[in-house]
Short mmCIF file of C-alpha atoms in Angstrom, two decimals:
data_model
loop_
_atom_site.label_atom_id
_atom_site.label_comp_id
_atom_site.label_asym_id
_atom_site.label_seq_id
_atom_site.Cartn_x
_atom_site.Cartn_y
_atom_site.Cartn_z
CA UNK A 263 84.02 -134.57 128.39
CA UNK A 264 81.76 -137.16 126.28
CA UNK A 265 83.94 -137.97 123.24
CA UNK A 266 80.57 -138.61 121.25
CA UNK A 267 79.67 -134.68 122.17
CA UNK A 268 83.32 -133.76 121.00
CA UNK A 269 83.20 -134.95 117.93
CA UNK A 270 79.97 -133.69 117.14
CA UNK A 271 80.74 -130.08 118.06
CA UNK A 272 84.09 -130.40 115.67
CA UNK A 273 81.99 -132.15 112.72
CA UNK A 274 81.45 -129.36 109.67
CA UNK A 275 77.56 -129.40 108.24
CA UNK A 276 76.97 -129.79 104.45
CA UNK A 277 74.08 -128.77 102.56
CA UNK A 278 71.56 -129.83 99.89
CA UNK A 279 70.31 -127.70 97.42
CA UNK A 280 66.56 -126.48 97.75
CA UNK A 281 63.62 -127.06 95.44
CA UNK A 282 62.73 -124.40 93.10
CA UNK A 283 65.75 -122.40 92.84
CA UNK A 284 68.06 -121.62 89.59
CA UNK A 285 71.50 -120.88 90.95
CA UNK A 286 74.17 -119.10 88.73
CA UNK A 287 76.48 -121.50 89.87
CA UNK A 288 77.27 -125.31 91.94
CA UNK A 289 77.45 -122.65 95.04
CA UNK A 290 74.85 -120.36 94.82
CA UNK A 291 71.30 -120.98 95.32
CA UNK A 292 69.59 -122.24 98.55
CA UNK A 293 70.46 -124.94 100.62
CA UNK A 294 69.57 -127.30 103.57
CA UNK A 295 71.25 -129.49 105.70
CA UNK A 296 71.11 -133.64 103.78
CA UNK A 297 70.11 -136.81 106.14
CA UNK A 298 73.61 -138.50 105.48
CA UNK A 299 76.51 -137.86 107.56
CA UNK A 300 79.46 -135.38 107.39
CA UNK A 301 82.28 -136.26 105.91
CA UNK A 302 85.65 -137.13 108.54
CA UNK A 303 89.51 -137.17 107.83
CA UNK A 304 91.18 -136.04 104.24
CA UNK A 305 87.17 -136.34 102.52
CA UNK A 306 86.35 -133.54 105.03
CA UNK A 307 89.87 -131.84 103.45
CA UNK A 308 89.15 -132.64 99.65
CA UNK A 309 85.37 -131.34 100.22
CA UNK A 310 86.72 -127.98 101.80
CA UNK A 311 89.68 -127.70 98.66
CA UNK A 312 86.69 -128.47 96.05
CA UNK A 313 84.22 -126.16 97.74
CA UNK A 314 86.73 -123.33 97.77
CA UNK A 315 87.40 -123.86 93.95
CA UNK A 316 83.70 -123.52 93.23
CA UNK A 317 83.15 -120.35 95.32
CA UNK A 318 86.24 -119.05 93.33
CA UNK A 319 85.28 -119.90 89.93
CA UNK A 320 81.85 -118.70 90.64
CA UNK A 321 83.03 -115.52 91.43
CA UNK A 322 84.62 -115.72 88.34
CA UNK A 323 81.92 -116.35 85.89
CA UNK A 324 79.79 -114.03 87.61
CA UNK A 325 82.78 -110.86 86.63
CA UNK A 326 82.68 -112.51 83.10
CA UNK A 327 79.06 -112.71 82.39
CA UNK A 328 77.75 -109.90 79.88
CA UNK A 329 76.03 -106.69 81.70
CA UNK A 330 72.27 -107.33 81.28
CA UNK A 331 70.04 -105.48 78.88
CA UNK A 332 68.28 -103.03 80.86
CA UNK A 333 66.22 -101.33 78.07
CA UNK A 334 62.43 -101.37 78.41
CA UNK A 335 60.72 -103.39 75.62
CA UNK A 336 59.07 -101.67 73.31
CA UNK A 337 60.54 -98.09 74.97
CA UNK A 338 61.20 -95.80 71.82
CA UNK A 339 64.05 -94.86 70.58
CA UNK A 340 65.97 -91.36 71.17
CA UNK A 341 63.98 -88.66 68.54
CA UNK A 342 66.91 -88.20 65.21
CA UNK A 343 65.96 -84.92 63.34
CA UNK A 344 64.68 -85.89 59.97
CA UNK A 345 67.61 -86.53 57.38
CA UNK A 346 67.96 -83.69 54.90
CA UNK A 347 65.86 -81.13 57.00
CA UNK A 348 67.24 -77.61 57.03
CA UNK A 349 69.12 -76.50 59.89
CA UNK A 350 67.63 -73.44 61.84
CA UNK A 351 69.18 -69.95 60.60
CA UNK A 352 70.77 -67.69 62.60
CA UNK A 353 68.47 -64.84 62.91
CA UNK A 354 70.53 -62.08 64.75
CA UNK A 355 72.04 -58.89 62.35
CA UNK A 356 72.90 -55.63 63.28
CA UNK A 357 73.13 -53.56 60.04
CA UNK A 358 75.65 -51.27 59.18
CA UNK A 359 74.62 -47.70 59.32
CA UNK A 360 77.84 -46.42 56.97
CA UNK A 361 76.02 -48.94 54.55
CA UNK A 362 74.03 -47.32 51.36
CA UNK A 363 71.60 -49.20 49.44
CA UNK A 364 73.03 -49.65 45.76
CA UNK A 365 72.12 -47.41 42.87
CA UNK A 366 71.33 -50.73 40.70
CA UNK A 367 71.36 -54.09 41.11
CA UNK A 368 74.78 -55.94 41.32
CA UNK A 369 76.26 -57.60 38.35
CA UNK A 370 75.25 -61.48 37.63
CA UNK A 371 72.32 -61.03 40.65
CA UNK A 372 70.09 -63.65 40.93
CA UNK A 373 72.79 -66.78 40.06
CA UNK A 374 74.99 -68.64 42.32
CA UNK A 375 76.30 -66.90 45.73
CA UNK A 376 73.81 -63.65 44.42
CA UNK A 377 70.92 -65.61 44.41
CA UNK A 378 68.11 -65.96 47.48
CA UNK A 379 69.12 -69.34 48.52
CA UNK A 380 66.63 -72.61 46.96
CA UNK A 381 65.82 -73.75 50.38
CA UNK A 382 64.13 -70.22 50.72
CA UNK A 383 62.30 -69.93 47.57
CA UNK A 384 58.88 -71.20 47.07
CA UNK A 385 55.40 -70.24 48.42
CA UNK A 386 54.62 -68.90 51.94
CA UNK A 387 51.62 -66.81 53.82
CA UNK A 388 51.33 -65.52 56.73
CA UNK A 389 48.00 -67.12 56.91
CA UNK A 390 47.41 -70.39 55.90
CA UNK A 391 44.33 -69.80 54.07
CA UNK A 392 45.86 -67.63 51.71
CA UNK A 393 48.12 -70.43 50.29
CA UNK A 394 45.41 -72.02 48.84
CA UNK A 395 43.25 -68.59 47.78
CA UNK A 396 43.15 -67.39 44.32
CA UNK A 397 44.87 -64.53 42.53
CA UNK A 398 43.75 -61.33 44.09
CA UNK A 399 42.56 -63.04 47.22
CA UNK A 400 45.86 -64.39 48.72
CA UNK A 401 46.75 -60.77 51.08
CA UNK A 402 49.39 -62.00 53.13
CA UNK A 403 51.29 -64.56 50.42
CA UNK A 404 54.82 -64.33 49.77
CA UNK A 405 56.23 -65.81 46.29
CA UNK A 406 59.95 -65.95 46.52
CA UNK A 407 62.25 -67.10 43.40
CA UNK A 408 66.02 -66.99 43.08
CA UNK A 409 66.23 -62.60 42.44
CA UNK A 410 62.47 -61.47 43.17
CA UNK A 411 60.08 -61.49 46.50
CA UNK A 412 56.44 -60.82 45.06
CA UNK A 413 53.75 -59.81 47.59
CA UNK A 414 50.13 -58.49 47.24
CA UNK A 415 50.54 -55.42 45.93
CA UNK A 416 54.15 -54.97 45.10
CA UNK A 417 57.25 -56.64 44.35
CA UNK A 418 61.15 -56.50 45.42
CA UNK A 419 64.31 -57.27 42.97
CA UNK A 420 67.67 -58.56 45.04
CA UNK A 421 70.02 -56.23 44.43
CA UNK A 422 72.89 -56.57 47.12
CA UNK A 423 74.00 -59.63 48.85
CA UNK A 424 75.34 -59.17 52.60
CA UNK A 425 75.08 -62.21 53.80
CA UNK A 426 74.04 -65.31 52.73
CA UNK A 427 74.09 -68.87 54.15
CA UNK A 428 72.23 -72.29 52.89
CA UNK A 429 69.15 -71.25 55.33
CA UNK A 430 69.47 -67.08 55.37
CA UNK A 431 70.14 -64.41 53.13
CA UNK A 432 70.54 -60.62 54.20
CA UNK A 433 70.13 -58.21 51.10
CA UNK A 434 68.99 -55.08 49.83
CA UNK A 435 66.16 -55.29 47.73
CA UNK A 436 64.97 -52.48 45.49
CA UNK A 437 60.75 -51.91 45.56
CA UNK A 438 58.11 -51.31 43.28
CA UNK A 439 54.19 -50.94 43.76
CA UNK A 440 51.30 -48.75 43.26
CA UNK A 441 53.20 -46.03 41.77
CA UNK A 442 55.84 -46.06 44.28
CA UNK A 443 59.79 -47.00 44.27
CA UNK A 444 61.84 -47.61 47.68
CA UNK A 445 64.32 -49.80 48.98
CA UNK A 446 64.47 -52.37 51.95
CA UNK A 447 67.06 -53.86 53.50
CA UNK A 448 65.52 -57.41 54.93
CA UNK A 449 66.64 -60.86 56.41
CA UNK A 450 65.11 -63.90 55.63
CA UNK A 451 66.08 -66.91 57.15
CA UNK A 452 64.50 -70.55 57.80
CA UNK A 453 63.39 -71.91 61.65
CA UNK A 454 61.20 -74.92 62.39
CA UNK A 455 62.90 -77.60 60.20
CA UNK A 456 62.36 -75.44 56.82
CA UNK A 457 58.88 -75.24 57.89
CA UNK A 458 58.85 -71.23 58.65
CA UNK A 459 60.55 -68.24 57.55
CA UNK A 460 61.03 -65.18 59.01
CA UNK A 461 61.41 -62.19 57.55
CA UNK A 462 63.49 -59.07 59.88
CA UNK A 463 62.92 -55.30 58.09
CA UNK A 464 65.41 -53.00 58.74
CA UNK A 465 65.45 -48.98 58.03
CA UNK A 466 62.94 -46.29 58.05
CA UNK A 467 59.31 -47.74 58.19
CA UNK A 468 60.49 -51.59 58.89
CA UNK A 469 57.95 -53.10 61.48
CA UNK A 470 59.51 -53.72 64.81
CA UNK A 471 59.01 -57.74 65.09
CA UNK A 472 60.04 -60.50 62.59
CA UNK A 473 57.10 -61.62 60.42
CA UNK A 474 56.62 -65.57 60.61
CA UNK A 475 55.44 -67.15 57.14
CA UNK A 476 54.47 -70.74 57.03
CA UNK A 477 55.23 -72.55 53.64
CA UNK A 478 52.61 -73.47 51.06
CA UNK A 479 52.63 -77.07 50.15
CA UNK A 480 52.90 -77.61 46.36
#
């Protein structure tokens, strides 16, 4: 056999790196085959022993190099509820039946545990209009303070705490308009951020679905 064709099919090919590629690395990137000749004897050795070390620490630096950011610019961030809005109330209660309403209002009613909570009191309507309508016109407003809910045409007094959370109350309240006197056992409670309350009747003549008030701006 030719020795010249012998040594040619034994001689290893080295490359030269192609234009217009960034490589991570000495290894990576593209390459071609250079004009000069291979390299024979222990430089043909010390070129495989350095080429080996290069792949390895380029393996290396690749398992060390930060994950990559792979947010979208200018993608908004996840929604936070605004800080300080009130929570949602619970808005479920099944009433006693043993229960009575009181004869008269509880002692100290109206001040700390035994008051409608702050959160609730304030100005609502059912329609919005009516929160900016004057005296007499405002039907479906609702003016709540810390012992008394004051409608239209009549007015209720807190006199029995059930339950009572930073966002609900459940009480009896004790009733008083055009000539008449009755009482009402009623759940109020907050829902849309603070921004609606709902109002559950319970007893004989309480309307079958929750009543949604929006709040009056100040």
């Amino acid at each position: 056999m030719n020795s010249h064709t012998d040594a040619a099919s034994t001689k290893p090919l080295s490359f030269r790196r192609g234009i217009g590629v960034g490589p991570r690395n000495l290894v990576q990137g593209r390459w071609a085959p250079p004009p000069t000749p291979p390299l024979k004897g222990r430089g043909l050795m010390l070129a495989t022993i350095l080429l080996l070390a290069a792949c390895g620490g380029g393996h290396d630096e690749k398992q060390e190099t930060a994950p990559e950011n792979t947010s979208i610019p200018g993608e908004p961030a996840s929604a936070v509820p605004a800080e300080g809005a009130p929570a949602d109330a619970d808005l479920s209660y099944t009433p006693d039946a043993s229960a009575k309403p009181p004869a008269k209002p509880d002692a100290g009613i109206g001040t700390g545990d035994k008051a409608i909570p702050a959160a609730i009191q304030g100005r609502w309507a059912l329609k919005e209009e009516d929160c900016t309508a004057r005296p007499g016109t405002d039907l479906t407003a609702l003016v709540i303070d810390a012992k008394t809910l004051r409608f239209f045409e009549s007015a209720g007094d807190l006199a029995h705490v059930r339950e009572r959370g930073a966002n609900r109350i459940v009480a009896d309240y004790k009733f008083g308009g055009e000539g008449e006197t009755w009482d009402r056992l009623m759940l109020l409670g907050l829902a849309d951020g603070g921004k609606t309350l709902v109002r559950r009747d319970y007893g004989e003549g309480a309307a079958a679905e929750p009543l949604r008030y929006r709040r009056c701006v100040a």
